[in-house]
């Protein structure tokens, strides 16, 4: 009798892997395909992190409208991908800081707007008069 096969994926802790396979074999599972795990290699993890960062930079740059005619200079000709990625990340980081600062300033403006417009010269006159 032929039965339709069902496909299952399991995520198994590596120390329990062998015993799990033995239990499957004893249950009658006969076709097991193992997918290799990613070794914890420092260089590989760094490369994967670089790929993730590059994808983020590409998505940032794809949203920008850049003129197709960018003049080449000595700086641009010697520029490599890593320095470009770092430059874009630095620019993005400074934009985020500026955006956060702007939001804080806008909140301060809203908080102080209840006092209305006043002349700073009045504060100077009060100080000169010894009020504070």
C-alpha positions as CSV (number, residue, x, y, z in Angstrom):
1,X,0.0,0.0,0.0
2,X,1.3,3.4,-0.9
3,X,0.8,6.3,1.4
4,X,1.1,10.0,0.6
5,X,4.2,11.4,2.2
6,X,4.0,14.4,4.6
7,X,6.8,16.8,5.1
8,X,7.7,18.1,8.5
9,X,10.5,20.4,9.6
10,X,11.9,20.1,13.1
11,X,14.2,22.5,15.0
12,X,16.1,20.3,17.4
13,X,18.7,21.2,20.1
14,X,22.0,19.7,18.9
15,X,22.6,17.6,22.0
16,X,19.2,15.9,21.6
17,X,19.5,15.4,17.8
18,X,20.8,11.8,17.8
19,X,18.2,10.5,20.2
20,X,15.5,12.3,18.2
21,X,16.6,10.6,15.0
22,X,16.6,7.2,16.7
23,X,13.0,7.8,18.0
24,X,11.9,8.7,14.4
25,X,13.6,5.6,13.0
26,X,11.9,3.4,15.6
27,X,8.6,5.0,14.7
28,X,9.0,3.9,11.1
29,X,10.2,7.1,9.4
30,X,12.5,6.0,6.6
31,X,13.4,9.1,4.6
32,X,15.2,11.8,6.6
33,X,17.0,14.7,4.9
34,X,19.4,16.7,7.1
35,X,20.0,20.3,6.4
36,X,23.4,21.4,7.5
37,X,23.5,23.9,10.3
38,X,25.5,27.1,10.1
39,X,28.7,26.8,12.1
40,X,29.4,29.5,14.6
41,X,32.4,30.9,12.7
42,X,33.3,34.5,13.6
43,X,34.2,35.4,10.0
44,X,31.0,33.9,8.7
45,X,28.9,35.8,11.3
46,X,30.8,39.0,10.4
47,X,30.0,38.4,6.7
48,X,26.4,37.8,7.4
49,X,26.3,41.0,9.5
50,X,27.9,42.9,6.6
51,X,25.3,41.5,4.2
52,X,22.5,42.6,6.5
53,X,24.1,46.1,6.8
54,X,24.5,46.3,3.0
55,X,20.9,45.4,2.4
56,X,19.9,48.2,4.8
57,X,22.1,50.7,3.0
58,X,20.8,49.6,-0.4
59,X,17.2,50.0,0.8
60,X,18.1,53.5,2.1
61,X,19.8,54.5,-1.2
62,X,17.0,53.0,-3.3
63,X,14.5,55.4,-1.7
64,X,16.7,58.5,-2.5
65,X,16.4,60.3,-5.8
66,X,20.0,60.6,-7.0
67,X,21.1,62.2,-10.3
68,X,22.4,59.6,-12.7
69,X,25.3,61.9,-13.7
70,X,27.5,61.9,-10.6
71,X,30.9,63.6,-11.4
72,X,33.8,61.4,-10.7
73,X,36.7,62.8,-8.7
74,X,39.9,61.4,-7.2
75,X,37.9,60.7,-4.0
76,X,35.1,58.8,-5.7
77,X,37.5,56.7,-7.9
78,X,39.4,55.3,-4.9
79,X,36.2,54.7,-2.9
80,X,35.4,51.1,-2.0
81,X,32.2,49.5,-0.9
82,X,33.0,49.3,2.8
83,X,33.8,53.0,3.1
84,X,30.6,53.9,1.1
85,X,28.6,51.7,3.5
86,X,30.1,53.3,6.5
87,X,29.6,56.8,5.1
88,X,25.9,56.1,4.4
89,X,25.5,54.6,7.9
90,X,27.1,57.7,9.5
91,X,24.8,60.0,7.5
92,X,21.8,57.9,8.4
93,X,22.8,58.0,12.1
94,X,23.3,61.7,12.1
95,X,19.9,62.2,10.3
96,X,18.2,60.1,13.1
97,X,19.9,62.1,15.8
98,X,18.8,65.3,14.1
99,X,15.3,64.0,13.7
100,X,15.2,63.1,17.4
101,X,16.6,66.5,18.4
102,X,14.0,68.2,16.2
103,X,11.2,66.2,17.8
104,X,12.4,67.3,21.3
105,X,12.6,70.9,20.2
106,X,9.1,70.8,18.8
107,X,7.8,69.4,22.1
108,X,9.6,72.2,24.0
109,X,8.1,74.8,21.6
110,X,4.6,73.3,22.2
111,X,5.1,73.3,25.9
112,X,6.3,76.9,26.0
113,X,3.7,78.2,23.5
114,X,1.2,78.6,26.3
115,X,3.3,81.6,27.6
116,X,2.9,83.4,24.3
117,X,5.5,85.7,22.7
118,X,7.5,87.9,25.0
119,X,10.4,90.3,24.7
120,X,13.7,89.0,26.0
121,X,14.5,92.6,26.9
122,X,11.9,92.5,29.6
123,X,13.9,89.7,31.4
124,X,17.0,91.8,31.1
125,X,15.2,94.8,32.7
126,X,13.9,92.6,35.5
127,X,17.4,91.3,36.2
128,X,18.8,94.8,36.1
129,X,16.1,95.9,38.6
130,X,17.3,93.1,40.9
131,X,14.1,91.0,40.7
132,X,16.1,87.8,40.3
